[in-house]
XYZ file of C-alpha atoms in Angstrom:
758
model
C 35.562 -2.639 -6.139
C 36.221 1.065 -6.709
C 33.494 3.352 -7.963
C 33.258 3.862 -11.697
C 35.596 6.458 -13.166
C 34.110 6.358 -16.654
C 31.108 8.257 -15.310
C 31.385 11.958 -14.529
C 27.822 13.204 -14.747
C 24.610 11.392 -13.667
C 21.058 12.385 -14.644
C 18.327 11.560 -12.104
C 14.673 11.558 -13.158
C 12.250 12.605 -10.415
C 8.691 11.447 -9.841
C 6.812 14.593 -10.794
C 3.547 15.636 -9.104
C 2.124 13.922 -6.052
C -0.518 11.356 -7.006
C -2.112 8.456 -5.164
C 0.523 5.733 -5.142
C 3.446 8.081 -5.742
C 4.056 10.674 -3.072
C 6.837 12.315 -1.116
C 8.775 9.051 -0.628
C 10.393 9.779 -3.972
C 11.507 13.211 -2.807
C 13.138 11.415 0.128
C 14.838 8.890 -2.164
C 15.865 11.558 -4.679
C 17.434 13.722 -1.983
C 19.373 10.753 -0.612
C 20.626 9.878 -4.095
C 21.681 13.435 -4.913
C 23.629 13.712 -1.669
C 25.193 10.265 -2.086
C 26.389 10.918 -5.646
C 27.753 14.345 -4.776
C 29.555 12.757 -1.851
C 31.286 10.429 -4.310
C 32.319 13.325 -6.536
C 29.772 12.977 -9.342
C 28.042 15.908 -11.034
C 24.288 15.503 -10.633
C 21.676 16.677 -13.124
C 18.021 16.519 -12.104
C 14.796 16.519 -14.107
C 11.637 16.965 -12.028
C 8.439 18.988 -12.341
C 7.450 19.275 -8.675
C 8.557 22.615 -7.177
C 7.464 21.656 -3.635
C 10.304 19.149 -3.263
C 13.605 19.351 -1.423
C 15.303 17.614 -4.352
C 14.597 20.558 -6.666
C 16.399 22.975 -4.343
C 19.353 24.560 -6.194
C 21.961 23.058 -3.854
C 20.812 19.462 -4.398
C 22.067 19.101 -7.969
C 24.575 20.904 -10.148
C 21.846 21.509 -12.738
C 18.134 21.277 -11.981
C 15.449 21.294 -14.671
C 11.965 21.984 -13.278
C 10.197 20.902 -16.412
C 7.534 18.405 -17.516
C 8.774 14.836 -17.271
C 8.254 13.981 -20.930
C 10.287 12.255 -23.603
C 10.787 15.545 -25.446
C 12.086 17.314 -22.350
C 14.321 14.385 -21.432
C 15.871 14.511 -24.889
C 16.485 18.247 -24.503
C 18.251 17.678 -21.174
C 20.316 14.792 -22.585
C 21.321 16.909 -25.590
C 22.349 19.855 -23.410
C 23.988 18.067 -20.465
C 25.442 14.928 -22.118
C 25.474 12.811 -18.926
C 27.304 9.497 -19.084
C 24.646 7.810 -16.913
C 20.901 7.904 -16.311
C 19.609 6.730 -12.902
C 15.856 5.919 -13.252
C 15.205 3.823 -10.126
C 14.557 6.655 -7.644
C 11.639 8.455 -9.300
C 8.932 5.852 -9.010
C 6.978 4.481 -11.940
C 7.196 7.816 -13.754
C 10.979 7.653 -14.027
C 11.023 3.961 -14.979
C 8.483 4.380 -17.754
C 10.244 7.427 -19.160
C 13.645 5.735 -19.083
C 12.310 2.726 -20.972
C 10.668 5.020 -23.535
C 13.971 6.881 -23.986
C 15.798 3.590 -24.505
C 13.231 2.385 -27.032
C 13.426 5.681 -28.923
C 17.209 5.337 -29.161
C 17.844 8.530 -27.169
C 20.289 6.962 -24.728
C 22.402 5.501 -27.508
C 22.248 8.742 -29.468
C 23.491 10.866 -26.571
C 25.854 8.313 -25.014
C 24.004 7.800 -21.733
C 23.940 4.436 -19.954
C 21.122 3.367 -17.659
C 22.487 2.425 -14.231
C 20.759 0.788 -11.287
C 18.532 -1.146 -13.665
C 18.715 -1.224 -17.452
C 15.791 -1.398 -19.873
C 15.761 -5.186 -20.061
C 15.786 -5.523 -16.267
C 12.877 -3.087 -16.007
C 10.964 -5.030 -18.669
C 11.515 -8.369 -16.951
C 10.265 -6.921 -13.677
C 7.428 -4.713 -14.933
C 6.035 -6.728 -17.841
C 3.760 -9.240 -16.147
C 4.354 -12.009 -18.681
C 8.139 -11.566 -18.694
C 8.217 -11.529 -14.877
C 6.252 -14.757 -14.679
C 8.488 -16.480 -17.222
C 11.760 -15.300 -15.632
C 10.760 -16.117 -12.069
C 9.372 -19.536 -13.008
C 12.638 -20.361 -14.783
C 14.470 -19.471 -11.548
C 12.466 -22.117 -9.714
C 10.189 -19.761 -7.789
C 6.451 -20.592 -7.988
C 4.139 -17.978 -9.488
C 0.398 -17.720 -9.923
C -1.334 -19.130 -12.960
C -1.713 -16.129 -15.222
C -1.593 -14.940 -18.806
C -1.163 -11.604 -20.545
C -3.992 -10.233 -22.669
C -3.732 -7.458 -25.239
C -7.403 -7.300 -26.236
C -10.841 -8.438 -25.084
C -11.016 -11.536 -27.292
C -7.735 -12.787 -25.891
C -8.883 -11.966 -22.337
C -12.109 -13.962 -22.794
C -10.160 -17.014 -24.006
C -7.786 -16.809 -21.028
C -10.511 -16.518 -18.401
C -12.195 -19.648 -19.771
C -9.236 -21.644 -18.415
C -8.405 -19.413 -15.450
C -11.906 -19.153 -14.023
C -13.468 -16.477 -11.843
C -12.739 -14.659 -9.595
C -9.688 -13.363 -11.444
C -7.304 -10.515 -10.670
C -6.790 -7.956 -13.450
C -3.422 -6.175 -13.321
C -2.575 -3.562 -15.981
C 1.120 -3.562 -16.967
C 3.468 -0.655 -16.179
C 1.144 1.205 -13.822
C 1.713 2.734 -10.429
C 0.035 1.998 -7.091
C -1.982 -0.800 -8.655
C -3.741 1.794 -10.830
C -6.506 0.128 -12.815
C -6.133 -3.130 -10.889
C -9.294 -4.935 -9.907
C -10.860 -8.291 -9.066
C -13.611 -9.634 -11.313
C -15.952 -11.923 -9.399
C -18.401 -12.483 -12.236
C -18.681 -12.135 -16.012
C -20.312 -8.692 -15.868
C -17.449 -7.256 -13.789
C -14.918 -8.944 -16.073
C -16.417 -7.350 -19.196
C -16.280 -3.900 -17.586
C -12.887 -4.087 -15.854
C -10.667 -5.563 -18.585
C -11.259 -2.736 -21.115
C -10.548 -0.196 -18.362
C -7.274 -1.981 -17.551
C -6.226 -2.139 -21.206
C -6.913 1.565 -21.574
C -4.896 2.610 -18.504
C -1.851 0.420 -19.214
C 0.912 2.230 -21.138
C 1.578 -1.106 -22.894
C -2.170 -1.688 -23.449
C -1.956 -5.093 -21.797
C -3.329 -6.670 -18.648
C -2.289 -9.720 -16.717
C -5.192 -12.010 -15.851
C -4.205 -13.888 -12.730
C -5.661 -16.607 -10.538
C -7.189 -15.123 -7.432
C -5.317 -15.358 -4.138
C -7.832 -13.244 -2.239
C -7.480 -14.123 1.445
C -3.875 -15.342 1.279
C -1.256 -13.717 3.512
C 0.965 -11.090 1.881
C 4.631 -10.373 2.605
C 7.261 -8.064 1.138
C 11.035 -8.245 1.246
C 13.315 -5.284 0.570
C 16.439 -6.566 -1.177
C 19.737 -4.861 -2.071
C 22.407 -6.264 -4.433
C 25.778 -5.069 -5.715
C 27.824 -6.026 -8.767
C 29.853 -8.560 -6.770
C 26.547 -10.435 -6.340
C 26.458 -9.670 -2.616
C 22.798 -9.355 -1.680
C 21.099 -8.519 1.613
C 17.546 -8.567 2.900
C 17.047 -5.129 4.393
C 13.648 -5.772 5.944
C 10.665 -8.113 5.911
C 7.207 -6.555 5.965
C 3.922 -8.350 6.657
C 0.527 -7.093 5.589
C -2.119 -7.105 8.309
C -4.774 -7.328 5.605
C -4.823 -10.397 3.360
C -4.304 -10.402 -0.398
C -6.976 -8.400 -2.176
C -6.072 -5.104 -0.471
C -3.288 -3.064 -2.064
C -0.251 -3.032 0.213
C -0.388 0.778 0.258
C -3.898 0.559 1.749
C -3.090 -2.165 4.253
C -1.762 -1.885 7.762
C 1.754 -3.323 7.515
C 4.118 -4.608 10.185
C 7.898 -4.951 10.272
C 9.503 -7.313 10.839
C 7.090 -10.039 9.685
C 5.349 -11.479 12.755
C 3.602 -14.705 11.754
C 6.222 -16.529 9.652
C 8.050 -19.509 11.038
C 11.824 -19.359 10.679
C 11.659 -21.995 7.945
C 9.040 -19.975 6.027
C 11.102 -16.799 6.355
C 14.247 -18.508 5.105
C 12.256 -19.880 2.152
C 11.007 -16.377 1.251
C 14.541 -15.056 1.643
C 15.931 -17.705 -0.714
C 13.177 -16.997 -3.247
C 13.822 -13.240 -3.099
C 17.542 -13.699 -3.742
C 16.822 -15.995 -6.687
C 14.373 -13.464 -8.117
C 16.673 -10.422 -7.882
C 19.430 -12.422 -9.609
C 17.141 -13.839 -12.296
C 15.581 -10.456 -13.095
C 19.094 -9.024 -13.265
C 19.090 -6.134 -10.772
C 22.858 -5.955 -10.342
C 23.300 -2.604 -8.676
C 20.486 -1.383 -6.468
C 17.441 -2.225 -4.407
C 14.044 -3.680 -5.113
C 10.830 -4.690 -3.422
C 9.514 -8.252 -3.923
C 6.021 -9.333 -2.873
C 4.868 -12.842 -2.006
C 1.565 -14.538 -1.199
C 1.417 -17.434 1.267
C -1.610 -19.700 1.622
C -2.566 -19.562 5.326
C -3.463 -23.257 5.541
C -1.150 -25.090 3.141
C 1.835 -22.729 3.200
C 1.960 -22.656 -0.608
C 4.127 -19.662 -1.536
C 4.073 -17.730 -4.805
C 5.853 -14.606 -6.039
C 3.375 -11.845 -6.890
C 5.405 -8.972 -8.290
C 8.598 -6.968 -8.028
C 9.464 -3.267 -8.137
C 12.982 -2.898 -9.626
C 13.279 0.475 -7.892
C 12.801 2.149 -4.548
C 9.147 2.337 -3.539
C 6.905 3.494 -0.712
C 7.723 0.233 1.053
C 11.423 1.029 0.585
C 10.934 4.319 2.434
C 9.095 2.481 5.207
C 11.838 -0.163 5.430
C 14.514 2.549 5.530
C 12.860 4.382 8.408
C 11.988 1.138 10.200
C 15.553 -0.174 10.164
C 17.738 2.914 9.815
C 19.231 1.426 6.623
C 19.244 4.222 3.976
C 18.071 2.194 0.980
C 18.054 5.037 -1.579
C 21.505 6.251 -0.563
C 23.000 2.757 -0.770
C 21.173 2.087 -4.067
C 22.728 5.212 -5.599
C 26.215 4.243 -4.441
C 26.071 0.666 -5.696
C 24.690 1.975 -9.002
C 28.009 3.761 -9.605
C 30.079 0.686 -8.814
C 30.670 0.643 -5.069
C 30.028 -2.658 -3.327
C 28.107 -3.168 -0.114
C 31.211 -4.067 1.873
C 32.791 -0.730 0.862
C 29.881 1.424 2.056
C 29.854 2.338 5.739
C 26.743 2.225 7.913
C 26.296 5.863 8.983
C 24.432 4.888 12.138
C 26.971 2.462 13.660
C 30.111 3.770 11.872
C 31.540 0.282 12.360
C 29.518 -2.063 10.199
C 29.385 -2.039 6.384
C 26.171 -2.014 4.353
C 26.494 -5.766 3.727
C 25.393 -6.363 7.346
C 21.678 -7.179 7.286
C 19.741 -4.955 9.699
C 18.372 -6.493 12.892
C 15.602 -4.758 14.817
C 14.440 -5.454 18.370
C 11.160 -3.536 18.208
C 7.936 -3.609 16.199
C 7.033 -1.120 13.468
C 3.441 -0.554 12.331
C 2.366 1.504 9.323
C -1.271 2.603 9.062
C -2.604 4.250 5.861
C -4.392 7.604 5.900
C -7.609 7.866 3.880
C -9.675 10.952 3.011
C -13.000 9.458 1.971
C -14.665 12.388 3.803
C -13.475 14.602 0.938
C -15.364 12.441 -1.561
C -18.728 11.608 0.020
C -19.961 9.716 -3.055
C -16.850 7.498 -3.211
C -17.311 3.938 -1.998
C -15.212 3.112 1.072
C -14.105 -0.318 -0.127
C -10.433 -1.270 -0.404
C -9.279 -3.314 -3.377
C -6.089 -4.021 -5.334
C -6.077 -0.397 -6.566
C -4.603 2.027 -4.049
C -6.818 4.685 -2.431
C -4.866 5.994 0.569
C -3.219 9.424 0.356
C -0.653 9.054 3.124
C 0.516 6.969 6.049
C 1.954 7.070 9.536
C 4.608 4.852 11.069
C 4.916 4.067 14.749
C 7.542 2.120 16.672
C 6.932 0.222 19.909
C 8.247 -2.713 21.873
C 5.182 -4.748 20.860
C 2.637 -4.828 18.059
C -0.053 -3.662 20.491
C 1.876 -0.574 21.539
C 2.936 0.326 17.987
C -0.616 -0.137 16.612
C -2.151 2.203 19.188
C 0.560 4.809 18.625
C 0.046 4.664 14.854
C -3.722 5.084 15.147
C -3.410 8.185 17.309
C -0.816 9.540 14.881
C -3.276 9.486 11.942
C -4.838 12.774 13.066
C -8.355 11.541 12.536
C -9.300 12.495 16.120
C -8.732 8.928 17.280
C -6.756 8.420 20.501
C -5.862 4.803 19.729
C -7.809 1.603 19.070
C -11.116 2.996 20.323
C -11.721 3.775 23.999
C -12.197 7.412 22.988
C -15.953 7.760 22.520
C -15.766 8.032 18.735
C -17.192 4.667 17.670
C -20.870 5.546 18.099
C -21.729 4.856 14.446
C -20.086 1.425 14.522
C -21.574 0.614 17.938
C -25.034 1.348 16.511
C -24.712 -1.254 13.724
C -26.802 -4.397 14.013
C -25.121 -7.804 13.792
C -25.626 -8.164 10.030
C -24.282 -4.697 9.232
C -21.263 -5.247 11.483
C -20.489 -8.540 9.761
C -20.582 -6.717 6.411
C -18.094 -4.144 7.776
C -15.799 -7.028 8.654
C -16.296 -8.881 5.389
C -15.592 -5.971 3.028
C -12.168 -4.312 3.486
C -12.683 -0.631 4.322
C -10.936 2.243 6.044
C -12.794 1.617 9.328
C -12.302 -2.156 9.576
C -9.808 -1.958 12.456
C -12.413 -0.207 14.587
C -15.145 -2.588 13.403
C -12.980 -5.480 14.651
C -12.767 -3.774 18.047
C -16.560 -3.426 18.201
C -16.985 -7.097 17.233
C -14.556 -8.171 19.958
C -16.381 -6.023 22.514
C -19.620 -7.787 21.565
C -17.998 -11.142 22.231
C -17.492 -12.314 18.651
C -14.828 -15.062 18.749
C -11.454 -14.413 17.126
C -11.969 -17.435 14.855
C -15.232 -16.024 13.500
C -13.616 -12.638 12.841
C -10.754 -14.449 11.102
C -13.188 -16.316 8.852
C -14.867 -13.041 7.868
C -11.723 -10.947 7.380
C -9.023 -13.562 6.613
C -6.739 -11.538 8.924
C -4.231 -13.756 10.700
C -5.453 -14.831 14.178
C -2.164 -13.648 15.721
C -3.046 -10.023 14.930
C -6.649 -10.503 16.053
C -5.479 -12.059 19.339
C -3.325 -9.003 19.988
C -6.277 -6.721 19.305
C -8.406 -8.880 21.617
C -5.846 -8.314 24.376
C -6.187 -4.541 23.918
C -9.986 -4.783 24.016
C -9.861 -7.029 27.113
C -7.610 -4.518 28.861
C -9.996 -1.723 27.850
C -12.890 -3.563 29.521
C -10.890 -4.043 32.719
C -9.776 -0.418 32.805
C -13.291 0.932 32.237
C -14.498 -0.966 35.318
C -12.122 1.016 37.548
C -12.296 4.561 38.853
C -8.595 4.899 39.628
C -5.548 2.869 38.620
C -2.710 1.651 40.771
C 0.812 2.510 39.681
C 1.303 -1.019 38.306
C -2.005 -0.913 36.402
C -1.196 2.491 34.914
C 2.254 1.338 33.789
C 0.824 -1.804 32.184
C -1.820 0.250 30.347
C 0.862 2.545 28.950
C 2.900 -0.479 27.821
C -0.175 -1.640 25.896
C -0.114 1.664 24.044
C -3.094 3.326 25.739
C -2.867 7.113 25.478
C -3.666 9.471 28.315
C -6.753 10.551 26.348
C -8.015 6.949 26.193
C -7.368 6.348 29.881
C -9.029 9.635 30.802
C -12.093 8.641 28.781
C -12.261 5.167 30.331
C -11.804 6.463 33.886
C -14.045 9.493 33.375
C -11.397 11.933 34.593
C -9.963 13.576 31.467
C -6.568 13.445 29.800
C -4.898 16.051 32.052
C -5.791 14.150 35.232
C -4.164 10.976 33.902
C -1.046 12.928 32.980
C -0.888 14.362 36.500
C -1.253 10.881 38.032
C 1.544 9.549 35.812
C 3.814 12.410 36.784
C 3.128 11.867 40.483
C 3.873 8.145 40.097
C 7.048 8.792 38.102
C 5.684 6.993 35.041
C 7.261 8.712 32.070
C 8.078 7.568 28.552
C 11.669 6.554 27.877
C 13.280 6.781 24.462
C 15.031 3.974 22.603
C 17.391 4.224 19.646
C 16.880 2.943 16.118
C 20.309 1.471 15.430
C 20.008 -1.180 12.614
C 21.764 -3.813 14.726
C 19.569 -4.702 17.702
C 21.966 -2.982 20.110
C 24.975 -5.073 19.069
C 26.967 -1.969 18.100
C 26.846 1.577 19.424
C 24.638 3.931 17.425
C 25.886 7.427 16.670
C 22.830 8.811 14.906
C 20.243 10.088 17.433
C 17.019 8.559 16.099
C 14.488 7.676 18.815
C 11.060 6.234 19.609
C 9.184 6.221 22.910
C 8.080 3.308 25.036
C 7.437 2.540 28.695
C 10.533 0.669 29.755
C 13.305 1.123 32.305
C 16.333 2.217 30.289
C 16.408 5.537 28.428
C 18.794 5.668 25.460
C 18.209 9.283 24.400
C 21.078 11.744 24.598
C 19.806 15.306 24.995
C 22.465 17.958 24.553
C 23.645 20.145 27.400
C 22.791 23.069 25.114
C 18.983 23.300 24.733
C 17.854 22.919 21.137
C 14.716 23.857 19.241
C 11.942 21.364 18.519
C 10.333 21.470 15.069
C 6.915 19.831 14.797
C 6.402 18.127 11.425
C 3.253 17.746 9.385
C 2.311 14.134 10.138
C 0.668 11.994 7.463
C 0.041 13.336 3.975
C -3.575 14.123 3.209
C -5.446 16.380 0.847
C -4.600 19.935 1.907
C -1.418 19.063 3.783
C 1.423 17.437 1.913
C 4.984 17.705 0.772
C 5.196 21.504 0.951
C 5.135 21.456 4.753
C 7.905 18.886 4.946
C 9.927 21.197 2.709
C 9.498 23.984 5.264
C 10.419 21.764 8.221
C 13.579 20.500 6.537
C 14.753 24.018 5.734
C 14.039 25.070 9.314
C 16.229 22.212 10.576
C 19.034 23.165 8.204
C 18.786 26.853 9.169
C 19.068 26.018 12.872
C 22.100 23.853 12.179
C 23.765 26.727 10.318
C 23.147 28.910 13.380
C 24.789 26.332 15.648
C 21.498 25.356 17.306
C 20.429 21.736 17.745
C 17.358 20.991 15.633
C 15.035 18.365 17.116
C 12.509 16.971 14.621
C 9.253 15.319 15.686
C 7.257 13.570 12.960
C 5.595 10.245 12.174
C 5.568 10.227 8.350
C 7.992 7.620 6.942
C 7.850 9.050 3.413
C 9.554 12.332 4.202
C 12.982 13.971 4.114
C 12.297 15.402 7.586
C 12.312 11.878 9.045
C 15.632 11.009 7.449
C 18.236 10.213 10.086
C 20.627 12.993 9.039
C 18.238 15.917 8.440
C 18.132 17.142 12.042
C 20.398 16.917 15.086
C 17.970 14.532 16.762
C 14.868 12.805 15.400
C 11.894 11.539 17.386
C 9.635 9.253 15.328
C 6.476 9.904 17.318
C 2.780 10.760 16.865
C 2.067 14.479 16.817
C -0.254 14.587 19.803
C -0.113 16.785 22.886
C 0.847 13.846 25.087
C 3.660 12.591 22.870
C 5.123 16.047 22.233
C 5.065 16.905 25.952
C 7.003 13.727 26.737
C 9.716 14.803 24.276
C 9.698 18.338 25.697
C 10.165 16.869 29.173
C 13.199 14.914 28.016
C 14.810 17.590 25.813
C 14.046 20.772 27.793
C 14.267 22.846 24.578
C 14.551 26.593 24.350
C 11.271 26.457 22.447
C 9.100 24.901 19.742
C 8.499 25.987 16.155
C 4.934 25.226 15.052
C 4.510 27.295 11.875
C 6.133 24.936 9.361
C 4.188 21.684 9.758
C 0.845 22.907 8.478
C -2.371 22.600 10.455
C -1.104 19.715 12.581
C 1.208 21.618 14.958
C -0.998 24.722 14.932
C -3.763 22.660 16.509
C -1.388 21.699 19.351
C -0.323 25.255 20.106
C -2.923 26.097 22.750
C -2.268 22.920 24.744
C 1.494 23.341 24.555
C 1.248 26.992 25.607
C -1.007 26.064 28.528
C 1.613 23.511 29.630
C 4.238 26.246 29.741
C 6.114 25.277 26.578
C 7.729 28.298 24.856
C 6.353 28.787 21.331
C 8.860 30.492 19.037
C 7.850 32.764 16.174
C 4.170 33.602 15.798
C 2.600 33.801 19.261
C -0.205 31.442 20.349
C -2.535 34.433 20.641
C -1.837 35.479 17.039
C -2.320 31.907 15.825
C -5.681 31.776 17.600
C -6.758 35.070 16.018
C -6.032 33.648 12.566
C -7.415 30.131 13.106
C -10.456 30.744 15.313
C -13.276 31.967 13.047
C -14.911 34.020 15.817
C -11.700 35.823 16.744
C -10.801 36.416 13.098
C -14.258 37.831 12.314
C -13.980 40.162 15.314
C -10.548 41.321 14.144
C -11.866 42.127 10.656
C -14.702 44.139 12.211
C -12.274 45.986 14.510
C -10.101 46.918 11.532
C -13.145 48.301 9.725
C -12.754 45.934 6.779
C -15.725 44.626 4.834
C -16.819 41.028 5.278
C -19.944 39.061 4.375
C -22.824 39.133 6.839
C -22.094 36.406 9.375
C -22.620 34.964 12.808
C -21.108 32.342 15.105
C -22.823 29.107 16.103
C -21.937 26.557 18.777
C -25.027 24.397 18.220
C -27.441 23.461 15.463
C -30.245 25.795 16.700
C -27.768 28.690 16.741
C -26.625 27.817 13.204
C -30.222 27.783 11.940
C -30.921 31.114 13.617
C -27.839 32.760 12.073
C -28.698 31.464 8.598
C -32.288 32.684 8.953
C -31.036 36.140 9.932
C -28.449 36.617 7.160
C -30.281 34.662 4.454
C -29.404 31.672 2.269
C -27.142 30.578 0.660
C -24.568 30.456 3.462
C -21.165 28.878 3.840
C -20.316 26.850 6.945
C -16.711 27.301 8.123
C -15.253 25.281 11.044
C -12.190 26.554 12.900
C -8.742 24.945 12.944
C -9.139 22.889 9.762
C -7.046 22.371 6.649
C -8.016 22.130 3.001
C -11.552 23.369 3.638
C -12.482 20.265 5.641
C -16.188 20.163 6.591
C -16.841 23.482 4.824
C -20.022 23.489 2.801
C -22.139 25.874 0.773
C -25.690 25.462 2.072
C -28.867 26.545 0.300
C -31.648 25.284 2.589
C -32.317 24.659 6.305
C -32.479 20.922 5.554
C -28.945 20.995 4.112
C -27.743 23.073 7.070
C -29.061 20.487 9.530
C -27.069 17.823 7.701
C -23.799 19.724 7.364
C -23.667 21.786 10.565
C -23.348 18.717 12.806
C -20.213 17.568 10.950
C -18.749 21.077 11.059
C -19.327 21.422 14.796
C -17.720 18.042 15.450
C -14.710 18.993 13.306
C -14.246 22.254 15.248
C -13.794 20.365 18.545
C -15.737 22.821 20.675
C -14.806 25.994 18.784
C -17.682 27.973 17.319
C -18.490 27.593 13.627
C -18.720 30.631 11.386
C -21.869 30.905 9.272
C -21.497 33.617 6.660
C -23.413 34.737 3.627
C -22.152 33.057 0.452
C -21.409 35.715 -2.160
C -22.620 34.087 -5.361
C -21.342 36.730 -7.767
C -18.022 37.454 -6.042
C -14.706 36.975 -7.852
């Protein structure tokens, strides 16, 4: 069917500021939509309040309004621009809620704008918990026993029949905001009022508990001819009870039988049709009882989501782009697959690798916050890694988190967990938390059976068995002093980094890298092609593994590598992706190949068409050097990805890699507190009384000399990490150790805190 000709101008609502549960994935989806609609000849109008986004660049839309995303501002834009269509499915929960409010206020009818992608009734059926349950049940798909409550009296009557524990889900919220599990009456009485208050509709769904069940997601796309495809299946490593944004997730699903997968697929197609999403994509979540196989539909997002971004990057299928095109009337069979150039979008992607997403937490920024994961999202970012196996992808993802971990342990950083007694370790396994993966490793090292760990965590034994294989290999490797070529190759195929192997063998990371080079063991690069190699891929989008065949295609003309920012965290977010994307575009305009390296699936920089070539890899010295060895670039740009690439500069420079722009020496003068302090003194500029410390006794001596209060400043950190204002020697003893560890060997600056300074 041809695209709609009754539409000339389309208004897209963005997601606004970055918040937990709604991050840069909506910049990625918004950019894709803007480009897709412009490609089809439509005039695009954009409303968004976040100036750090690519989508608010002047060239993305014909008219961009960087204004508050409010009903009043939306009406002003509608009155001025008079678009024929409003596309609300690409701006997260913010855009959906505002579009529904505009419909209810009669603004769309008043200004002649039609909602496309999903109309108000579709959004209500998907987002209103009661309406979703009723619609899905009528379609023959089982749902959980649940009932909607609008006040406390109603909630108390419902829970009498439902029983405890019960899940409390506020309606129309984002990232599970306000969601909780009430295990007893006291928790119920506290959590329901909070949920009612946070819900825009002032209602909560009280739902039977499925804590411990397995959780799956399907990304589904449908056009107005009723052609629907499953883009990707995603399995949660953690059981129900942990928000999917806080869980390790794996694509494709690993532990479903073919019959179970086909059942979920059939249910998903029935749901998208019953809810009425006619033109666009959605994310549908299911719970499966691990023993009986009972399957129920949990919820649906009638829009692109964080999981949609993950599925797009995992498969190479551009969900947001296709969603925008089907919203204006094109059908899936009319839209070409950019990667193969031969298959249409109605071909379901097939992948012959494993993708693992691991969330990034910043509990260290909030020392009084409780590190317990629930149905309300707490992570601030995520990394994605691709490998030939779950084991390889998991280890790559963990070293990509930039939490100083080299993989699943074997790096000397589990001392606190190793020191736990048996009871404390069991509690770490029982309660979901940000360190549970590493607690599982410690339990396996102590000989705890997989079945016992499964009973404590409810994590599927298949995943635990794979982790046990990594731990078993770690034990074998640590018993050796040197590895044979075959042993080294097998360790790399299990995902072990050079840093892990150096630690286990007691020789250091560089020595392992030298042994690999001498043995000819180098990473090869495979393509992400959406079709399992059935058709040739034209978009250079790669991941590393230790296999025989290399599918990368470096140019004969050396390009420039841009190092991205890695996972979002407090202090390093969307603004650095903005810089990397513009660097890639600038190089392209100059006729130079841009080679992007990043591991964040939420970003525009990891879109398949942003750079000349894309490597979806952890930002570690080892992984970057492997890419450098394959590409032989004219140099690397490290200034645009925030602190992440800056911290790699010294190692890259020592390895002989050309650093373009600011020199490594200048970077060190700015980042190293000791060098910077010396520079300020040399320039004759005033600075607070200070001194450098490489140990706790030195820190105490400096503070005694200059006087309290002092401020502790580690080197090479972002967002003030591990910085503290200290008033007493006792406080300094507590904080200096963390600062010294964060500095990784660099001296810590102790300077006088100026209490009355402006």
